[in-house]
JSON list of C-alpha atoms in Angstrom, two decimals:
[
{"chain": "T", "resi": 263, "resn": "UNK", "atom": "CA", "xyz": [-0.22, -5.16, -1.63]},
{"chain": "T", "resi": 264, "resn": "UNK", "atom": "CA", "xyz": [-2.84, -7.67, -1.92]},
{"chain": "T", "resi": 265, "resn": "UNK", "atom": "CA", "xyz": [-1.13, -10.44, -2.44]},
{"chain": "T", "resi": 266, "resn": "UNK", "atom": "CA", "xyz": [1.60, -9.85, 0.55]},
{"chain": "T", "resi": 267, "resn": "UNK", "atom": "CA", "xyz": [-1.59, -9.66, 2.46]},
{"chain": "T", "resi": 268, "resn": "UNK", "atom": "CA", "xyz": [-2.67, -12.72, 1.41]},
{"chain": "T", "resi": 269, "resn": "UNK", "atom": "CA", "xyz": [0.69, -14.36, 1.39]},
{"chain": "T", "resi": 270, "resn": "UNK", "atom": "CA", "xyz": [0.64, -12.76, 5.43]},
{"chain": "T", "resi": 271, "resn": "UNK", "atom": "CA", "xyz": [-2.54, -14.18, 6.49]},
{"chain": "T", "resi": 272, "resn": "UNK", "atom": "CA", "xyz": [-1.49, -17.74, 5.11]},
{"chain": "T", "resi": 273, "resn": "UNK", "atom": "CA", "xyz": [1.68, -17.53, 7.32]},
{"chain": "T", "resi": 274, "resn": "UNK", "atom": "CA", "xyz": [-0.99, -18.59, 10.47]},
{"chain": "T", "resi": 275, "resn": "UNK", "atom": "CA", "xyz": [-2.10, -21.46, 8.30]},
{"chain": "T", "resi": 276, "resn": "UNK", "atom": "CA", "xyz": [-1.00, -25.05, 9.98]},
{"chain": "T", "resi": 277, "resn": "UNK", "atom": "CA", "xyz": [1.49, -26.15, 7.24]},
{"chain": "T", "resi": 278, "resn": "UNK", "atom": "CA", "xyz": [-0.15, -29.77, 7.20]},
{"chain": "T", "resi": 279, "resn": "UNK", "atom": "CA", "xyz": [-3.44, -27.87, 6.19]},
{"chain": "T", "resi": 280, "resn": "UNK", "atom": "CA", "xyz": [-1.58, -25.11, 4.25]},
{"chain": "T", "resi": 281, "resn": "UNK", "atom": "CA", "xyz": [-3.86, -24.00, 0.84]},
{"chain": "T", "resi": 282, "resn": "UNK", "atom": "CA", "xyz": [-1.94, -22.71, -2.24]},
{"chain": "T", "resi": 283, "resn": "UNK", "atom": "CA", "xyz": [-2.57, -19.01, -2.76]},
{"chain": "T", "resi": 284, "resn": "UNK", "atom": "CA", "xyz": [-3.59, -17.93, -5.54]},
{"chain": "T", "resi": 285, "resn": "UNK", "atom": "CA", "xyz": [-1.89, -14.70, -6.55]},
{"chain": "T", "resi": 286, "resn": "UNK", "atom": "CA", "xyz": [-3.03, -11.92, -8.92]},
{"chain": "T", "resi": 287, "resn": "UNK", "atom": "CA", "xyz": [-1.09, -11.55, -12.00]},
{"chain": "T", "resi": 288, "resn": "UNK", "atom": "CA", "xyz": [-3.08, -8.58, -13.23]},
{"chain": "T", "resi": 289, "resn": "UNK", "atom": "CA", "xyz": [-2.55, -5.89, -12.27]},
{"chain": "T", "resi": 290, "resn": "UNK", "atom": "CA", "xyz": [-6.13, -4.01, -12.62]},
{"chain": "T", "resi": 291, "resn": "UNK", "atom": "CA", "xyz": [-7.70, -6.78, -10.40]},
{"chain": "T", "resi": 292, "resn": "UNK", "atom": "CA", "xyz": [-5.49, -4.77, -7.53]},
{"chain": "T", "resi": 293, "resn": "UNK", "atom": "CA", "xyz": [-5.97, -0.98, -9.22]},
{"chain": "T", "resi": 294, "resn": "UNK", "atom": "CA", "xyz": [-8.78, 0.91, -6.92]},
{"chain": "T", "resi": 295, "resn": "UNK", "atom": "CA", "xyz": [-10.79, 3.32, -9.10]},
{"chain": "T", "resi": 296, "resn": "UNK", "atom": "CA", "xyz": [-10.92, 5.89, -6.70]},
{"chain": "T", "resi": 297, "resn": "UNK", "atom": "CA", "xyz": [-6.92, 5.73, -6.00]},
{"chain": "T", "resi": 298, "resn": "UNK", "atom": "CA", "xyz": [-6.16, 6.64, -9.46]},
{"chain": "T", "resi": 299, "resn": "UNK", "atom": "CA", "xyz": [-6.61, 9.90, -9.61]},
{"chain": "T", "resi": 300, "resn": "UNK", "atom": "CA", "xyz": [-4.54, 10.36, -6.66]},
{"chain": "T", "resi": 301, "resn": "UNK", "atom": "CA", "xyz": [-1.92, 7.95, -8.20]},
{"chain": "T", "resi": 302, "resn": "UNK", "atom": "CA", "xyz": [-1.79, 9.98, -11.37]},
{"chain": "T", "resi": 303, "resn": "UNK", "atom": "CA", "xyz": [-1.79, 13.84, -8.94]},
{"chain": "T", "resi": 304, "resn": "UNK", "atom": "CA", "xyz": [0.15, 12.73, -6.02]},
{"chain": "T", "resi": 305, "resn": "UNK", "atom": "CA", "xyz": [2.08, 9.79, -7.45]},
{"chain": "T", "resi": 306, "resn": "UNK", "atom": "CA", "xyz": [1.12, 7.26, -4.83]},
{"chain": "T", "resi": 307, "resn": "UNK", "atom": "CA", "xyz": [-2.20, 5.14, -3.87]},
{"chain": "T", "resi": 308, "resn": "UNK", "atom": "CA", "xyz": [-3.79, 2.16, -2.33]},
{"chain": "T", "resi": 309, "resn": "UNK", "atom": "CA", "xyz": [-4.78, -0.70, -2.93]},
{"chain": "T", "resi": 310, "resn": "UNK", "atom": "CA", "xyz": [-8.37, -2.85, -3.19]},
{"chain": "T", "resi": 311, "resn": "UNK", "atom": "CA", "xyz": [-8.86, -4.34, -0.08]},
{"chain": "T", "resi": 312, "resn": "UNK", "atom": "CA", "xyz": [-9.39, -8.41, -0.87]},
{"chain": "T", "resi": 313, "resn": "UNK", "atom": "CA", "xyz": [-8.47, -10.22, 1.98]},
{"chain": "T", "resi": 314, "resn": "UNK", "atom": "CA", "xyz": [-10.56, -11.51, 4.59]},
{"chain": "T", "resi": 315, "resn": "UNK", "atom": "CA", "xyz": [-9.58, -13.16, 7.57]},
{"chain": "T", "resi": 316, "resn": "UNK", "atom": "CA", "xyz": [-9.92, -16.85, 8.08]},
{"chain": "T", "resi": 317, "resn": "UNK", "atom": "CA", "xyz": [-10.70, -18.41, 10.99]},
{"chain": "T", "resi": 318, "resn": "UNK", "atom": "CA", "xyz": [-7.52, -19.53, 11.44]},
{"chain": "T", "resi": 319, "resn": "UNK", "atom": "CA", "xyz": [-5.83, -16.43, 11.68]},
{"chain": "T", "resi": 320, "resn": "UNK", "atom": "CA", "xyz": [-5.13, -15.04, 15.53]},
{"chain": "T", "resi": 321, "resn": "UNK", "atom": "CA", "xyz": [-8.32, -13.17, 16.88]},
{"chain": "T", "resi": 322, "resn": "UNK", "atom": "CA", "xyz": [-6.50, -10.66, 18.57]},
{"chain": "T", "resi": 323, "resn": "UNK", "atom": "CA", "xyz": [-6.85, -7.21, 16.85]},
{"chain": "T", "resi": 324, "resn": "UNK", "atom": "CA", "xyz": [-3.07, -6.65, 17.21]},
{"chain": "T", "resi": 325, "resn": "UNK", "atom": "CA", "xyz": [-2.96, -9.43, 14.94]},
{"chain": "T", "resi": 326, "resn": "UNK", "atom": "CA", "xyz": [-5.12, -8.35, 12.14]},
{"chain": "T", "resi": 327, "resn": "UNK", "atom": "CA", "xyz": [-3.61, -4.80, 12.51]},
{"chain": "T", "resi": 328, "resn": "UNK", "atom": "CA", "xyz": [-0.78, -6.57, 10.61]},
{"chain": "T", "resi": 329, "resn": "UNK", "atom": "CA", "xyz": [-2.75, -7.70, 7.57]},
{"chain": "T", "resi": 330, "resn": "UNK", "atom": "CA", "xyz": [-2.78, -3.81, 5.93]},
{"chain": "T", "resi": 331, "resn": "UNK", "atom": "CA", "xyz": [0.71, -3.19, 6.66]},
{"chain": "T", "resi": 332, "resn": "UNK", "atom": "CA", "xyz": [2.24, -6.15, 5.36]},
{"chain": "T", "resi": 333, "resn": "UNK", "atom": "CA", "xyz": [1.28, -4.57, 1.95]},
{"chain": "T", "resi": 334, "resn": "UNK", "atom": "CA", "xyz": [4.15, -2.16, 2.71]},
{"chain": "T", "resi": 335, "resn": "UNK", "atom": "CA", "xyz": [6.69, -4.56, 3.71]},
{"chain": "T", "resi": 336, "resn": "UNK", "atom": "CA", "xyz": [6.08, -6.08, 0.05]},
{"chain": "T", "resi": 337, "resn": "UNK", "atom": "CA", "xyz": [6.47, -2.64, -1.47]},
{"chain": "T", "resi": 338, "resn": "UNK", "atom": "CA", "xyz": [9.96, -2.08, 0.69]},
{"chain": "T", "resi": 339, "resn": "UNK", "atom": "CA", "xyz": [10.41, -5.40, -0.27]},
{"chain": "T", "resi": 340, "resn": "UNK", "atom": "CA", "xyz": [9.90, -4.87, -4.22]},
{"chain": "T", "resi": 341, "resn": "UNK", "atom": "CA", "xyz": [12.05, -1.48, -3.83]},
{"chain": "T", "resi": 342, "resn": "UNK", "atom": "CA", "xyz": [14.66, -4.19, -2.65]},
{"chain": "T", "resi": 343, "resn": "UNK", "atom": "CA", "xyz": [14.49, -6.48, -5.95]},
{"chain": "T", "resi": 344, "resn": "UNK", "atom": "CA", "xyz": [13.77, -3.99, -8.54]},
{"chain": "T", "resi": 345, "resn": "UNK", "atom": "CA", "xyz": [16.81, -1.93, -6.73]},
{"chain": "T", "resi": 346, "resn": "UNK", "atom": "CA", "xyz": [19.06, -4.45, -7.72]},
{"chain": "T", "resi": 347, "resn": "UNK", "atom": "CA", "xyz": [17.52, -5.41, -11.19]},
{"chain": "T", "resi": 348, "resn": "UNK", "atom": "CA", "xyz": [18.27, -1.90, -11.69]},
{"chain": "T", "resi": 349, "resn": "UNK", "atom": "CA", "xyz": [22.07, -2.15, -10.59]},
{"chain": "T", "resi": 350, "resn": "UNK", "atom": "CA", "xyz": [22.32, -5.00, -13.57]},
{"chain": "T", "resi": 351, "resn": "UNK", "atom": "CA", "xyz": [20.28, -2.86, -16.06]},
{"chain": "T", "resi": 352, "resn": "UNK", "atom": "CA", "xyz": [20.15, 0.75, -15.37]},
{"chain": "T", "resi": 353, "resn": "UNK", "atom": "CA", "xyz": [17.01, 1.43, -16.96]},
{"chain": "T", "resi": 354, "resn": "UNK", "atom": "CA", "xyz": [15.05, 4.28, -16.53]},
{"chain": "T", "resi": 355, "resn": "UNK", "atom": "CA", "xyz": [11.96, 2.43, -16.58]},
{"chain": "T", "resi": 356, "resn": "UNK", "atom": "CA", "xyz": [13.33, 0.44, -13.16]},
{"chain": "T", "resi": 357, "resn": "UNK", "atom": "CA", "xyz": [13.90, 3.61, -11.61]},
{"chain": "T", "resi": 358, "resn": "UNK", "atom": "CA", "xyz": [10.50, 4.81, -11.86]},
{"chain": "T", "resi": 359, "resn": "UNK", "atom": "CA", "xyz": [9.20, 1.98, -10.63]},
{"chain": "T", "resi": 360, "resn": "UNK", "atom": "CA", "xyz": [11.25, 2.07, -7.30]},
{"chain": "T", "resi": 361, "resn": "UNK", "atom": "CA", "xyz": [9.97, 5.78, -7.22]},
{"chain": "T", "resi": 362, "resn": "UNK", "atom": "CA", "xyz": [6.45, 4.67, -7.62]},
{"chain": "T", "resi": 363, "resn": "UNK", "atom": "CA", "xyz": [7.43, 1.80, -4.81]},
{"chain": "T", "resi": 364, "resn": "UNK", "atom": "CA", "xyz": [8.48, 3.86, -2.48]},
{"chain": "T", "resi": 365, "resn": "UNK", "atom": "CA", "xyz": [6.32, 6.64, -2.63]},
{"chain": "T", "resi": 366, "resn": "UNK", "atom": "CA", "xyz": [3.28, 4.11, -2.07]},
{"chain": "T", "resi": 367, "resn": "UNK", "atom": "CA", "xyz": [5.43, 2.52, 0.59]},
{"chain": "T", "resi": 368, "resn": "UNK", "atom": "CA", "xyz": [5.53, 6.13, 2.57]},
{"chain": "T", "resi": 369, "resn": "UNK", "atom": "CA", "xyz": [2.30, 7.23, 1.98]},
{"chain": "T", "resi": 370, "resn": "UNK", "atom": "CA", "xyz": [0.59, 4.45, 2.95]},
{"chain": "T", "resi": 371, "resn": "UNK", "atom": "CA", "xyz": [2.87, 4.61, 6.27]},
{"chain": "T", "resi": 372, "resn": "UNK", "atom": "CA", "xyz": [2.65, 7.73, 7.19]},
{"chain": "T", "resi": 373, "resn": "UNK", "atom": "CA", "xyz": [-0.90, 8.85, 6.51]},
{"chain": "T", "resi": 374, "resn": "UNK", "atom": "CA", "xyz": [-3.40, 7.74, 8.67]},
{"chain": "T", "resi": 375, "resn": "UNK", "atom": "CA", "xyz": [-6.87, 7.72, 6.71]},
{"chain": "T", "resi": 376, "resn": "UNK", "atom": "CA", "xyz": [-8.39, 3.96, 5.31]},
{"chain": "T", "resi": 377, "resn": "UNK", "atom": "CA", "xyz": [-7.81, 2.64, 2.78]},
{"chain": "T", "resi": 378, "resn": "UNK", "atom": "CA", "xyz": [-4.07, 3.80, 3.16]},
{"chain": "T", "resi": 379, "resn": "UNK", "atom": "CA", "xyz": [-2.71, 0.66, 5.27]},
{"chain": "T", "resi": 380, "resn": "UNK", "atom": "CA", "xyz": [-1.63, 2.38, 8.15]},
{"chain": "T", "resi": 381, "resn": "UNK", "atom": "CA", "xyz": [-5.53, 3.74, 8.28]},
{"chain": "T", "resi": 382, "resn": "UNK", "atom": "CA", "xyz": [-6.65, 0.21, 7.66]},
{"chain": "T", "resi": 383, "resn": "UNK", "atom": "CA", "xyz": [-4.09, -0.83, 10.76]},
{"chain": "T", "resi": 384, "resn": "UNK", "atom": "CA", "xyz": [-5.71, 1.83, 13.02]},
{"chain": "T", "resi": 385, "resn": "UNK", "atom": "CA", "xyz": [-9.60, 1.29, 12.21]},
{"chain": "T", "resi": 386, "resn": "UNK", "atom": "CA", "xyz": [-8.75, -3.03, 13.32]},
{"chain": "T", "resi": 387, "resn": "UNK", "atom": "CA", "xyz": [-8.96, -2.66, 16.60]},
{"chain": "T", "resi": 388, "resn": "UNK", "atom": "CA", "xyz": [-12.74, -1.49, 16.52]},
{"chain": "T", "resi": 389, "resn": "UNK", "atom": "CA", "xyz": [-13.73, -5.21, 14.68]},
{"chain": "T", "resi": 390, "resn": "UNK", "atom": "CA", "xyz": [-16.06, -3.50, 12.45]},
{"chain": "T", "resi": 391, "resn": "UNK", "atom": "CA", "xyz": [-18.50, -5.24, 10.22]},
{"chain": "T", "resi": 392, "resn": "UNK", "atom": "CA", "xyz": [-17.60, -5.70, 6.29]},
{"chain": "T", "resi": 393, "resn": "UNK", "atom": "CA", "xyz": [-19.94, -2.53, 5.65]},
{"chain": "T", "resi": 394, "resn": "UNK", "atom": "CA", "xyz": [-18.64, -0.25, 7.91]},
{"chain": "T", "resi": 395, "resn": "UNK", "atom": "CA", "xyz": [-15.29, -1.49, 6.54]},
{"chain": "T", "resi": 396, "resn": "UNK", "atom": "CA", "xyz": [-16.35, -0.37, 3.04]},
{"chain": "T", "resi": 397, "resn": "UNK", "atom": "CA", "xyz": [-17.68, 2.87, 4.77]},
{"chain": "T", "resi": 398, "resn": "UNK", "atom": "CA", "xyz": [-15.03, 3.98, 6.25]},
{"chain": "T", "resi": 399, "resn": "UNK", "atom": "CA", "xyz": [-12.95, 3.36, 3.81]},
{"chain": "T", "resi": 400, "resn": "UNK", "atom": "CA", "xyz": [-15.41, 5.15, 0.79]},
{"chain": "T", "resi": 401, "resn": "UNK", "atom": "CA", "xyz": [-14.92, 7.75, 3.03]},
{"chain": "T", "resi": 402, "resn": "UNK", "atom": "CA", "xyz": [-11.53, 7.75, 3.36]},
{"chain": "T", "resi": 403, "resn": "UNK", "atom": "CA", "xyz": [-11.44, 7.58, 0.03]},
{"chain": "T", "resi": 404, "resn": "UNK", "atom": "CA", "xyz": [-12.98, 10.88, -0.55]},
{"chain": "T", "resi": 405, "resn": "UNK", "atom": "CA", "xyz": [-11.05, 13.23, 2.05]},
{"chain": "T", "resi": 406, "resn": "UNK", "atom": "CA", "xyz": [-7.78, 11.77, 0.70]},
{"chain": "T", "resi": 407, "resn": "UNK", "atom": "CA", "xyz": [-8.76, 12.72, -3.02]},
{"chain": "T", "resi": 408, "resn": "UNK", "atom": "CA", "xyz": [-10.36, 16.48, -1.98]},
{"chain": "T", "resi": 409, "resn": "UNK", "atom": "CA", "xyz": [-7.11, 16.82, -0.48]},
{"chain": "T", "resi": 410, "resn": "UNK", "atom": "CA", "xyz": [-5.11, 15.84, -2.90]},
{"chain": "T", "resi": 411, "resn": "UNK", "atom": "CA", "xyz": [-7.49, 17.71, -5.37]},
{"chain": "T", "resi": 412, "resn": "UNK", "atom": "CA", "xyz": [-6.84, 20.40, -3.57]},
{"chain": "T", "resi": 413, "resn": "UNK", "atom": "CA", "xyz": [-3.18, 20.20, -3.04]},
{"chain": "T", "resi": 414, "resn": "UNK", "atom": "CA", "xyz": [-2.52, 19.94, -6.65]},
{"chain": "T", "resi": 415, "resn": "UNK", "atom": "CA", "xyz": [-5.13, 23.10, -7.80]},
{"chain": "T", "resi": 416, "resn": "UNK", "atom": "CA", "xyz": [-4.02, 25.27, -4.57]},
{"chain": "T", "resi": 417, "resn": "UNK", "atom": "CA", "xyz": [-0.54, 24.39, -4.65]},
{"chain": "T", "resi": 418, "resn": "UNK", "atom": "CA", "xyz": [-0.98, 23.83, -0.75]},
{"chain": "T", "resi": 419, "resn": "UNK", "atom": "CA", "xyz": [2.07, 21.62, 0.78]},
{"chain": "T", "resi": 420, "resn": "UNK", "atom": "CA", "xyz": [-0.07, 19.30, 2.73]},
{"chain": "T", "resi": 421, "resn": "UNK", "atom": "CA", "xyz": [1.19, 15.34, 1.20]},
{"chain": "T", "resi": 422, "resn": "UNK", "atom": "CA", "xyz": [4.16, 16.81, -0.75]},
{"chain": "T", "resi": 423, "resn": "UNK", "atom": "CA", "xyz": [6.35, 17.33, 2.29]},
{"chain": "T", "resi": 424, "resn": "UNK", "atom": "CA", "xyz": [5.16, 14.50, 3.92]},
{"chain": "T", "resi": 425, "resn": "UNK", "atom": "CA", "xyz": [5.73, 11.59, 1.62]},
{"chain": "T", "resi": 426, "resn": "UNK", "atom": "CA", "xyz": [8.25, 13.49, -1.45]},
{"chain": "T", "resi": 427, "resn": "UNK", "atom": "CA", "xyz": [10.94, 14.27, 1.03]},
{"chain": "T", "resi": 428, "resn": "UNK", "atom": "CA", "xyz": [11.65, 10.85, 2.57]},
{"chain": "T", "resi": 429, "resn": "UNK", "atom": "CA", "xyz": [10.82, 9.19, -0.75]},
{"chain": "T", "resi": 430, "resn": "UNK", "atom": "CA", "xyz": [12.81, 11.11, -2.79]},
{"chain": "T", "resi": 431, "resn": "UNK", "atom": "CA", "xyz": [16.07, 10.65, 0.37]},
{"chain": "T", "resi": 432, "resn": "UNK", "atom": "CA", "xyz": [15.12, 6.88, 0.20]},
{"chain": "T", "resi": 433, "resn": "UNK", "atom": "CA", "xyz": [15.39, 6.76, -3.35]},
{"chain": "T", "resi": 434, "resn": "UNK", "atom": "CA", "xyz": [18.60, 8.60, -4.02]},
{"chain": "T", "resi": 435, "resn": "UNK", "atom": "CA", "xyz": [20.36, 6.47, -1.43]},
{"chain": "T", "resi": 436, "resn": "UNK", "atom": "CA", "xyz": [18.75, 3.41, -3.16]},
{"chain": "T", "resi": 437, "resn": "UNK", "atom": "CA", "xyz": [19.89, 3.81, -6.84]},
{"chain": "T", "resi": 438, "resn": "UNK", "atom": "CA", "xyz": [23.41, 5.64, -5.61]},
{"chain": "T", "resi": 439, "resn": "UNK", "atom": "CA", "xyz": [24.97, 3.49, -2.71]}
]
């Protein structure tokens, strides 16, 4: 999710002054702390936040509303390619991983608390400092693993319906079509 933010932001970039990105190969360099717990309970997450906006990039807060959610278009995007890996080499392994992909996809489109993207996507507007940014979203980070804490103890349907239902319709029609 990182580095289709990145790769986003860099899309603004005059091509005569275009830098290289420099992607991530590791994957712990992207791994929150605090998501995985909730990767491991709910089977979903987010990611660290690590891009900041140049000053090249469109000031309008429309436009940096983009930058979180563009992290979901790679994970639809990854569902894609792994999807079609898998209809080479049916491998369970390739399954999973379109499970994981999609269930982060959905969850971080449908719940609206930072550092899920489409919480990220709804705090922009306010143009918040870098603090408050990493306030917000320790917070965040907190009521979204008491709830799912408390979902997984309790047995209380509050993510489950919300994010297992679509992913689970999404991935059926994925690996059978």
């Amino acid at each position: 999710q990182g580095d289709a933010q990145e790769y986003f932001v860099h899309l603004f970039e005059d091509l005569s002054k275009r830098t290289p990105i420099k992607y991530e190969v590791n994957p712990l360099n992207h791994l929150d702390l605090w998501g995985i717990p909730v990767l491991i309970l709910a089977g979903w997450g987010w990611s660290k936040r690590r891009v900041e906006v140049p000053g090249y990039f469109p000031t309008s807060p429309l436009a940096a509303c983009f930058i979180p959610l563009s992290g979901v278009v790679a994970n639809f995007a990854l569902v894609g390619i792994l999807s079609t890996l898998y209809l080479m080499l049916p491998f369970s392994l390739l399954e999973v991983a379109i499970a994981i992909n999609i269930q982060i996809a959905f969850a971080n489109l449908m719940i609206p608390i930072p550092p899920l993207a489409l919480g990220r996507a709804l705090v922009c507007p306010f143009q918040l400092s870098l603090d408050q940014q990493f306030s917000v979203d320790f917070l965040g980070k907190l009521v979204i693993l008491a709830l799912v804490v408390a979902e997984y103890t309790m047995h209380w349907p509050l993510f489950r319906p919300l994010i297992m239902k679509p992913s689970s319709f999404v991935l059926e029609w994925v690996l059978r079509w």
